[in-house]
Amino acid sequence: MLDWLAEQIILHWDILKYLIPAIPVTVLITVCSFSLAMILGLIIGVMRISRIKLISNFASIYINVIRGIPLLVQIFFIYFGLGKFLNLDRLAAGILAVGICYSAYLAEIFRSGIDAIARGQHEAAKALGMTRFQTLRYVIIPQSLRIVIPPIANEFIASLKDSSLVSIIGMREITRAGREYYSQYFVDFQTWMMVALIYLAMTLTLSKVVKYLERLYAVKGFGSRAT
Amino acid sequence: MIIKVKDLVCRFGDVQALDGISFEIEKGEVVVIIGPSGSGKSTLLRCLNAIDSFDSGKVIIGGTKVEKSHKNVHKIRLEVGMVFQQFNLFPHLTVIENIMLAQRIVRKRSAEISRRKGVELLGLVDLSDKIDAYPAQLSGGQKQRVAIARAMAMDPMIMLFDEVTSALDPEMVGEVLEVINKLVDQGKTMLIATHVIGFAREVADRVIFIENGRIIEEGPPEVIFDNPRQLRTKDFLSKVL
């Protein structure tokens, strides 16, 4: 019994040692692709509410098309399809695919955050002579960002998990490393258990960070409606 | 002449909110608009600084014609300060930041000048101790006084007040009216829509009574309030007095 336990501990430790170097790759893919998604998402979200039909239509088409295609297919398309012409390496293709995919979801979140701000805020800014861009930049978006922190955090955690899909084009992140370990030593249960635990540890840590951020951004008295 | 309005018409779908309004306001004049709810008071003010667009007629503010073109609208709004019933302070900014923001990005003043102006105006509205508070930490009356300071900071040619005491608890009405009184003493040109008849009588150089989007009667407060010529004015006043 004790022997078995010792054996298991050594095995898990061995798997963990094998997987650890892949963790930074997962973090890199997630952070880079999500940063891209935030920037693109904010731009598309603002375009979505543009008064110029051409721009708002473009944004809705972008959102609907991207959301309607599985991320895995987008990864294939960007790496094998576009990659041929653009000479993208695995990392760039993976980051681009996850980033573009999540930008569509974030765009909708940003738009709903902007919509949630009371009309009086737009009117007050207008009455003070601000342009529409200034109104968004200084009055509306700073308030929206506080509203959208929780849903955006959800997307961030989801994108961390979805970064595992990039393993399919040979990026050696956590999932890929797990597969490699398995195909070398043929221990399935323990390998995938370890992979799962690493993801779980990362997502739970992130949830804690988000809770902290929410408290940090809850400015004094913010949240009351009539202001 | 600061404002000239001629045959102003504004429709919202089937509703004729303004049906041919004409009047003028001279520099330093305090004009009070009274009238029942839905008579078009708010719409009129909102057309004057181009928050709402109108269908026909002419509005000239400080010699500039109000048109839909972007540049012109921007210029008009600079010259017209507006205070709303619902305060509409920016909740993510402190009191002083609320007052500084538009000075900085619209008037392009330096941080130092904007701040000095803000501090001076907070003194005027008697809120110097709330300079770094957030709007949600203020009472309704305090919020409205900050809103007045915020609009005044832009040095507008005219101030519009859209029923600024209607959303306040009764005990806070006085402090806001007191601030408006100070502006009257400074000789600020103002157009005030209000339900507080006593206050209107006190500050108005001229009173305009509006009903169904039309000016029914116009004149000095003594005449409108004590000897109105129109039956409808009498009717309205008997209900509110």
Coordinates of C-alpha atoms in Angstrom, one line a residue:
Chain A
M1 CA 0.0 0.0 0.0
L2 CA 2.7 2.5 1.0
D3 CA 4.8 1.4 -1.9
W4 CA 1.9 2.1 -4.2
L5 CA 1.4 5.5 -2.7
A6 CA 5.1 6.4 -3.0
E7 CA 5.1 5.3 -6.6
Q8 CA 2.1 7.4 -7.4
I9 CA 3.6 10.5 -5.8
I10 CA 6.8 10.0 -7.7
L11 CA 4.8 9.5 -10.9
H12 CA 2.7 12.7 -10.4
W13 CA 5.8 14.7 -9.5
D14 CA 7.4 13.4 -12.7
I15 CA 4.4 14.4 -14.8
L16 CA 4.3 17.8 -13.1
K17 CA 8.0 18.4 -13.9
Y18 CA 7.3 17.6 -17.5
L19 CA 4.3 19.9 -17.7
I20 CA 5.8 22.9 -15.9
P21 CA 7.8 24.3 -18.8
A22 CA 4.6 24.4 -20.8
I23 CA 2.8 26.6 -18.4
P24 CA 4.5 29.9 -19.5
V25 CA 3.4 29.0 -23.1
T26 CA -0.2 28.8 -22.1
V27 CA 0.1 32.0 -20.1
L28 CA 1.8 33.7 -23.0
I29 CA -0.9 32.6 -25.5
T30 CA -3.7 33.6 -23.2
V31 CA -2.3 37.0 -22.2
C32 CA -1.3 38.0 -25.8
S33 CA -4.5 36.8 -27.4
F34 CA -6.7 38.3 -24.7
S35 CA -4.9 41.7 -25.0
L36 CA -5.5 41.6 -28.7
A37 CA -9.2 40.6 -28.1
M38 CA -9.7 43.5 -25.6
I39 CA -8.3 46.1 -28.1
L40 CA -10.2 44.7 -31.1
G41 CA -13.3 44.1 -29.0
L42 CA -13.4 47.7 -27.8
I43 CA -13.0 49.0 -31.3
I44 CA -15.6 46.7 -32.7
G45 CA -18.0 47.4 -29.8
V46 CA -17.7 51.2 -30.3
M47 CA -18.1 50.7 -34.1
R48 CA -21.3 48.7 -33.4
I49 CA -23.0 51.8 -31.9
S50 CA -21.8 54.1 -34.6
R51 CA -24.4 56.3 -36.2
I52 CA -22.8 55.6 -39.6
K53 CA -24.7 52.6 -41.0
L54 CA -21.7 51.2 -42.9
I55 CA -19.6 51.1 -39.8
S56 CA -22.2 49.6 -37.5
N57 CA -23.2 47.0 -40.1
F58 CA -19.6 46.0 -40.6
A59 CA -19.3 45.5 -36.8
S60 CA -22.4 43.4 -36.6
I61 CA -21.3 41.2 -39.5
Y62 CA -17.9 40.8 -37.9
I63 CA -19.4 39.7 -34.6
N64 CA -21.9 37.3 -36.1
V65 CA -19.4 35.7 -38.5
I66 CA -16.7 35.2 -35.9
R67 CA -19.2 34.0 -33.2
G68 CA -20.7 31.5 -35.7
I69 CA -17.5 29.6 -36.4
P70 CA -15.9 27.2 -34.0
L71 CA -12.6 28.4 -32.6
L72 CA -11.0 25.1 -33.7
V73 CA -12.0 25.8 -37.3
Q74 CA -10.7 29.4 -37.0
I75 CA -7.4 28.1 -35.7
F76 CA -7.1 25.8 -38.7
F77 CA -8.2 28.5 -41.1
I78 CA -5.6 31.0 -39.8
Y79 CA -2.7 28.6 -39.4
F80 CA -3.1 26.4 -42.5
G81 CA -5.2 28.8 -44.7
L82 CA -3.9 32.3 -44.1
G83 CA -0.6 31.1 -42.6
K84 CA 0.4 29.9 -46.1
F85 CA 0.3 33.5 -47.5
L86 CA 1.2 35.4 -44.4
N87 CA 4.0 33.1 -43.2
L88 CA 2.6 32.9 -39.7
D89 CA 4.3 30.7 -37.2
R90 CA 2.3 28.5 -34.7
L91 CA 2.5 31.0 -31.9
A92 CA 1.3 33.9 -34.0
A93 CA -1.4 32.0 -35.7
G94 CA -2.7 30.7 -32.3
I95 CA -2.7 34.1 -30.7
L96 CA -4.4 35.6 -33.7
A97 CA -7.1 33.0 -33.8
V98 CA -8.0 33.0 -30.1
G99 CA -7.7 36.9 -30.1
I100 CA -10.0 37.4 -33.0
C101 CA -12.5 34.8 -31.7
Y102 CA -12.7 36.4 -28.3
S103 CA -12.8 40.0 -29.7
A104 CA -16.3 39.2 -31.1
Y105 CA -17.6 38.2 -27.7
L106 CA -15.9 41.1 -26.0
A107 CA -17.3 43.5 -28.5
E108 CA -20.8 42.5 -27.5
I109 CA -20.0 42.9 -23.8
F110 CA -18.5 46.3 -24.4
R111 CA -21.5 47.4 -26.4
S112 CA -23.9 46.3 -23.7
G113 CA -21.8 48.1 -21.1
I114 CA -22.0 51.3 -23.1
D115 CA -25.7 50.9 -23.6
A116 CA -26.2 50.4 -19.9
I117 CA -25.1 54.0 -19.1
A118 CA -28.0 56.3 -18.6
R119 CA -29.0 58.7 -21.4
G120 CA -28.6 61.7 -19.0
Q121 CA -24.8 61.1 -19.0
H122 CA -24.7 61.5 -22.8
E123 CA -26.8 64.6 -22.6
A124 CA -24.8 66.2 -19.8
A125 CA -21.6 65.6 -21.8
K126 CA -23.2 67.0 -24.9
A127 CA -24.4 70.1 -23.1
L128 CA -20.9 70.8 -21.9
G129 CA -19.7 70.9 -25.5
M130 CA -18.0 67.5 -25.7
T131 CA -17.9 65.7 -29.0
R132 CA -19.3 62.2 -29.4
F133 CA -15.8 60.8 -29.2
Q134 CA -14.9 62.8 -26.1
T135 CA -18.2 61.7 -24.5
L136 CA -17.3 58.1 -25.0
R137 CA -13.7 58.4 -24.1
Y138 CA -14.1 60.4 -20.9
V139 CA -17.6 59.8 -19.7
I140 CA -19.2 56.7 -21.0
I141 CA -16.4 54.1 -21.4
P142 CA -14.8 54.7 -18.0
Q143 CA -18.2 53.9 -16.4
S144 CA -18.9 51.0 -18.7
L145 CA -15.6 49.4 -17.9
R146 CA -16.6 49.0 -14.3
I147 CA -19.8 47.4 -15.3
V148 CA -18.2 44.9 -17.7
I149 CA -15.4 43.7 -15.4
P150 CA -17.2 40.6 -14.3
P151 CA -18.3 39.3 -17.7
I152 CA -14.9 40.2 -19.2
A153 CA -13.2 38.2 -16.4
N154 CA -15.4 35.2 -17.4
E155 CA -14.2 35.5 -20.9
F156 CA -10.6 35.7 -19.8
I157 CA -10.9 32.5 -17.8
A158 CA -12.7 30.9 -20.8
S159 CA -9.9 32.0 -23.1
L160 CA -7.3 30.4 -20.8
K161 CA -9.1 27.1 -21.2
D162 CA -9.6 27.6 -24.9
S163 CA -5.9 28.2 -25.4
S164 CA -5.6 24.4 -25.1
L165 CA -7.1 24.2 -28.6
V166 CA -3.9 25.7 -30.0
S167 CA -2.2 22.4 -29.1
I168 CA -3.8 21.1 -32.3
I169 CA -1.3 23.1 -34.5
G170 CA 1.6 21.8 -32.5
M171 CA 2.1 24.7 -30.0
R172 CA 3.7 23.1 -27.0
E173 CA 1.4 24.4 -24.2
I174 CA 0.1 22.5 -21.3
T175 CA -2.3 20.2 -23.2
R176 CA 0.2 19.5 -25.9
A177 CA 2.8 18.6 -23.2
G178 CA 0.3 16.3 -21.6
R179 CA -0.3 14.5 -24.8
E180 CA 3.5 14.1 -25.3
Y181 CA 4.0 12.7 -21.9
Y182 CA 1.1 10.3 -22.4
S183 CA 2.5 9.0 -25.7
Q184 CA 5.9 8.5 -24.2
Y185 CA 4.9 6.7 -21.0
F186 CA 1.3 5.6 -21.6
V187 CA 0.0 6.7 -18.3
D188 CA -3.4 8.2 -19.1
F189 CA -5.3 8.7 -15.9
Q190 CA -2.5 10.4 -14.0
T191 CA -1.3 12.5 -16.9
W192 CA -4.7 14.0 -17.7
M193 CA -5.5 14.4 -14.0
M194 CA -2.3 16.5 -13.6
V195 CA -3.2 18.6 -16.7
A196 CA -6.7 19.2 -15.3
L197 CA -5.3 20.2 -11.9
I198 CA -2.9 22.7 -13.5
Y199 CA -5.8 24.4 -15.4
L200 CA -8.0 24.3 -12.3
A201 CA -5.2 26.0 -10.2
M202 CA -4.8 28.7 -12.8
T203 CA -8.5 29.4 -13.2
L204 CA -9.2 29.5 -9.5
T205 CA -6.3 31.9 -9.0
L206 CA -7.7 34.1 -11.7
S207 CA -11.2 34.1 -10.1
K208 CA -9.5 35.4 -6.9
V209 CA -7.7 38.1 -8.8
V210 CA -11.0 39.2 -10.4
K211 CA -12.7 39.5 -7.1
Y212 CA -9.8 41.7 -5.9
L213 CA -10.1 43.9 -9.1
E214 CA -13.8 44.3 -8.6
R215 CA -13.2 45.6 -5.1
L216 CA -10.4 47.8 -6.3
Y217 CA -12.5 49.5 -8.9
A218 CA -15.6 49.8 -6.8
V219 CA -15.1 53.6 -6.3
K220 CA -16.6 55.2 -3.3
G221 CA -20.4 55.3 -3.7
F222 CA -20.3 54.1 -7.2
G223 CA -23.3 52.2 -8.3
S224 CA -26.2 54.5 -7.4
R225 CA -28.2 55.5 -10.4
A226 CA -29.4 59.1 -9.9
T227 CA -26.3 61.2 -10.1
Chain B
M1 CA -29.2 90.1 -27.9
I2 CA -28.2 86.7 -26.6
I3 CA -31.0 84.5 -27.9
K4 CA -33.4 84.9 -30.7
V5 CA -36.0 82.2 -31.4
K6 CA -38.3 82.5 -34.4
D7 CA -41.3 80.1 -35.2
L8 CA -39.7 77.2 -33.6
V9 CA -41.4 73.9 -34.4
C10 CA -40.5 70.5 -32.9
R11 CA -42.3 67.2 -33.4
F12 CA -41.8 63.8 -31.9
G13 CA -43.7 61.5 -34.2
D14 CA -47.3 62.7 -34.0
V15 CA -46.7 64.9 -31.0
Q16 CA -46.3 68.6 -31.7
A17 CA -44.0 69.4 -28.8
L18 CA -43.3 73.0 -30.0
D19 CA -45.7 74.7 -32.3
G20 CA -44.3 78.0 -33.5
I21 CA -42.4 79.6 -30.6
S22 CA -40.8 83.0 -30.9
F23 CA -39.0 85.1 -28.3
E24 CA -35.8 87.0 -27.6
I25 CA -33.6 87.3 -24.5
E26 CA -31.4 90.3 -23.9
K27 CA -28.0 90.1 -22.2
G28 CA -28.4 90.1 -18.4
E29 CA -32.1 89.2 -18.6
V30 CA -33.6 86.5 -16.4
V31 CA -36.6 84.8 -18.2
V32 CA -38.7 82.3 -16.5
I33 CA -40.8 79.8 -18.4
I34 CA -43.9 78.3 -16.7
G35 CA -46.5 76.0 -17.9
P36 CA -48.1 72.6 -17.2
S37 CA -46.2 69.3 -17.5
G38 CA -45.8 68.3 -21.2
S39 CA -46.3 71.9 -22.4
G40 CA -43.0 71.9 -24.1
K41 CA -40.8 73.7 -21.6
S42 CA -38.1 71.1 -21.5
T43 CA -38.2 70.5 -25.2
L44 CA -37.7 74.3 -25.8
L45 CA -34.6 74.3 -23.6
R46 CA -33.2 71.2 -25.2
C47 CA -33.6 72.7 -28.7
L48 CA -31.8 75.8 -27.6
N49 CA -28.6 73.9 -26.9
A50 CA -29.2 71.4 -29.7
I51 CA -29.6 68.3 -27.5
D52 CA -32.9 67.8 -29.4
S53 CA -33.1 68.8 -33.0
F54 CA -36.1 70.9 -34.2
D55 CA -38.1 70.6 -37.4
S56 CA -38.4 74.2 -38.5
G57 CA -37.8 77.7 -37.4
K58 CA -34.7 79.6 -36.4
V59 CA -32.6 79.7 -33.3
I60 CA -29.8 82.3 -33.1
I61 CA -27.5 82.2 -30.1
G62 CA -24.9 85.0 -29.7
G63 CA -25.1 85.7 -33.4
T64 CA -24.6 82.1 -34.4
K65 CA -27.4 80.2 -36.1
V66 CA -28.1 76.8 -34.6
E67 CA -27.8 74.2 -37.4
K68 CA -27.4 70.5 -37.5
S69 CA -23.8 70.7 -38.8
H70 CA -21.3 69.2 -36.3
K71 CA -19.0 72.2 -35.9
N72 CA -21.7 74.7 -35.3
V73 CA -23.6 72.6 -32.8
H74 CA -20.4 72.2 -30.8
K75 CA -19.8 75.9 -30.7
I76 CA -23.4 76.6 -29.6
R77 CA -23.2 74.1 -26.7
L78 CA -20.1 75.9 -25.4
E79 CA -22.1 79.1 -25.1
V80 CA -25.1 77.6 -23.5
G81 CA -24.8 76.1 -20.0
M82 CA -27.5 73.6 -19.1
V83 CA -28.6 72.2 -15.7
F84 CA -30.8 69.2 -15.7
Q85 CA -33.6 68.0 -13.4
Q86 CA -31.7 64.8 -12.8
F87 CA -28.3 66.5 -12.1
N88 CA -26.4 64.1 -14.5
L89 CA -23.1 64.4 -12.7
F90 CA -20.4 62.0 -13.8
P91 CA -20.4 59.3 -11.1
H92 CA -16.9 58.1 -11.7
L93 CA -15.3 61.5 -11.2
T94 CA -15.0 63.5 -8.0
V95 CA -16.7 66.9 -7.6
I96 CA -13.7 68.9 -8.8
E97 CA -13.0 66.5 -11.7
N98 CA -16.6 66.9 -12.8
I99 CA -16.1 70.6 -13.0
M100 CA -12.7 70.4 -14.6
L101 CA -13.3 67.8 -17.3
A102 CA -15.0 69.9 -19.9
Q103 CA -12.9 72.9 -19.2
R104 CA -9.8 70.8 -19.9
I105 CA -11.0 68.9 -23.0
V106 CA -13.5 71.4 -24.6
R107 CA -12.2 74.8 -23.5
K108 CA -8.6 73.5 -23.6
R109 CA -7.7 75.2 -20.3
S110 CA -4.7 74.1 -18.3
A111 CA -5.2 71.9 -15.3
E112 CA -4.2 74.7 -13.0
I113 CA -6.6 77.2 -14.5
S114 CA -9.5 74.7 -14.6
R115 CA -8.9 73.8 -11.0
R116 CA -8.8 77.4 -9.9
K117 CA -12.0 78.1 -11.6
G118 CA -13.6 75.0 -10.0
V119 CA -12.5 75.9 -6.6
E120 CA -13.8 79.4 -7.0
L121 CA -17.2 78.1 -8.2
L122 CA -17.4 75.6 -5.4
G123 CA -17.0 78.5 -3.1
L124 CA -19.9 80.2 -4.9
V125 CA -22.2 77.2 -4.5
D126 CA -20.9 76.7 -0.9
L127 CA -19.5 73.3 -1.4
S128 CA -15.8 73.9 -0.9
D129 CA -15.6 71.1 1.7
K130 CA -16.9 68.5 -0.9
I131 CA -14.2 69.2 -3.5
D132 CA -12.9 65.6 -3.5
A133 CA -16.2 63.8 -2.8
Y134 CA -17.9 61.5 -5.3
P135 CA -21.4 62.4 -6.5
A136 CA -22.9 59.4 -4.7
Q137 CA -21.7 60.8 -1.4
L138 CA -23.7 64.0 -1.9
S139 CA -27.3 64.9 -1.2
G140 CA -29.6 65.8 -4.1
G141 CA -29.3 69.5 -3.3
Q142 CA -25.5 69.3 -3.2
K143 CA -25.4 67.4 -6.5
Q144 CA -27.5 70.0 -8.2
R145 CA -25.2 72.8 -6.9
V146 CA -22.2 70.9 -8.3
A147 CA -24.1 70.6 -11.6
I148 CA -24.6 74.4 -11.6
A149 CA -20.9 75.0 -10.9
R150 CA -20.0 72.5 -13.7
A151 CA -22.1 74.4 -16.2
M152 CA -20.9 77.8 -15.0
A153 CA -17.3 76.7 -15.3
M154 CA -17.6 76.9 -19.1
D155 CA -18.4 80.6 -18.9
P156 CA -21.5 80.2 -21.0
M157 CA -23.3 83.3 -22.4
I158 CA -26.5 82.0 -21.0
M159 CA -27.6 79.4 -18.5
L160 CA -30.6 77.1 -19.0
F161 CA -32.3 75.6 -16.0
D162 CA -34.6 72.7 -16.7
E163 CA -36.8 72.3 -13.6
V164 CA -33.7 71.9 -11.5
T165 CA -35.6 71.5 -8.2
S166 CA -38.2 69.1 -9.3
A167 CA -36.3 66.0 -8.4
L168 CA -35.3 67.3 -5.0
D169 CA -36.6 66.7 -1.5
P170 CA -38.5 69.8 -0.4
E171 CA -35.9 70.8 2.2
M172 CA -33.2 71.0 -0.4
V173 CA -35.0 73.2 -2.9
G174 CA -34.1 76.4 -1.0
E175 CA -30.3 75.9 -1.2
V176 CA -30.4 75.4 -4.9
L177 CA -32.6 78.4 -5.5
E178 CA -30.3 80.4 -3.3
V179 CA -27.4 79.6 -5.7
I180 CA -29.5 80.6 -8.7
N181 CA -30.2 83.9 -6.9
K182 CA -26.5 84.5 -6.5
L183 CA -26.2 84.1 -10.3
V184 CA -29.0 86.6 -10.8
D185 CA -27.0 89.1 -8.6
Q186 CA -24.0 88.5 -10.8
G187 CA -26.1 89.6 -13.8
K188 CA -26.0 86.2 -15.6
T189 CA -28.3 85.8 -18.5
M190 CA -30.7 82.9 -17.7
L191 CA -33.6 81.0 -19.0
I192 CA -35.4 79.1 -16.2
A193 CA -38.1 76.5 -16.5
T194 CA -39.7 76.0 -13.1
H195 CA -42.8 75.1 -11.2
V196 CA -41.8 77.2 -8.2
I197 CA -44.0 80.2 -8.8
G198 CA -42.8 82.1 -5.7
F199 CA -39.2 81.9 -7.0
A200 CA -40.2 82.8 -10.5
R201 CA -41.9 86.0 -9.2
E202 CA -38.8 86.8 -7.2
V203 CA -36.1 86.5 -9.9
A204 CA -37.8 86.9 -13.3
D205 CA -37.5 90.0 -15.4
R206 CA -40.0 88.5 -17.7
V207 CA -42.3 85.4 -17.5
I208 CA -43.4 83.3 -20.5
F209 CA -46.4 81.0 -20.1
I210 CA -46.4 78.0 -22.4
E211 CA -49.1 75.5 -23.1
N212 CA -49.3 72.9 -25.8
G213 CA -46.1 74.1 -27.4
R214 CA -47.3 77.7 -27.8
I215 CA -46.6 80.9 -25.9
I216 CA -49.9 81.9 -24.4
E217 CA -48.8 85.0 -22.6
E218 CA -45.6 86.8 -21.9
G219 CA -44.8 89.8 -19.7
P220 CA -43.3 91.1 -16.4
P221 CA -44.0 88.9 -13.4
E222 CA -46.4 91.4 -11.7
V223 CA -48.6 91.2 -14.8
I224 CA -48.5 87.5 -15.4
F225 CA -48.9 86.5 -11.8
D226 CA -51.2 89.2 -10.5
N227 CA -53.2 90.3 -13.6
P228 CA -52.9 87.7 -16.3
R229 CA -54.9 88.7 -19.4
Q230 CA -55.4 85.2 -20.7
L231 CA -58.0 82.8 -19.2
R232 CA -55.6 79.8 -19.6
T233 CA -52.9 81.6 -17.7
K234 CA -55.4 82.3 -14.8
D235 CA -56.5 78.7 -14.9
F236 CA -52.9 77.3 -14.7
L237 CA -51.9 79.7 -11.9
S238 CA -55.0 78.9 -9.9
K239 CA -54.0 75.3 -9.9
V240 CA -50.3 75.8 -8.9
L241 CA -50.6 78.7 -6.5

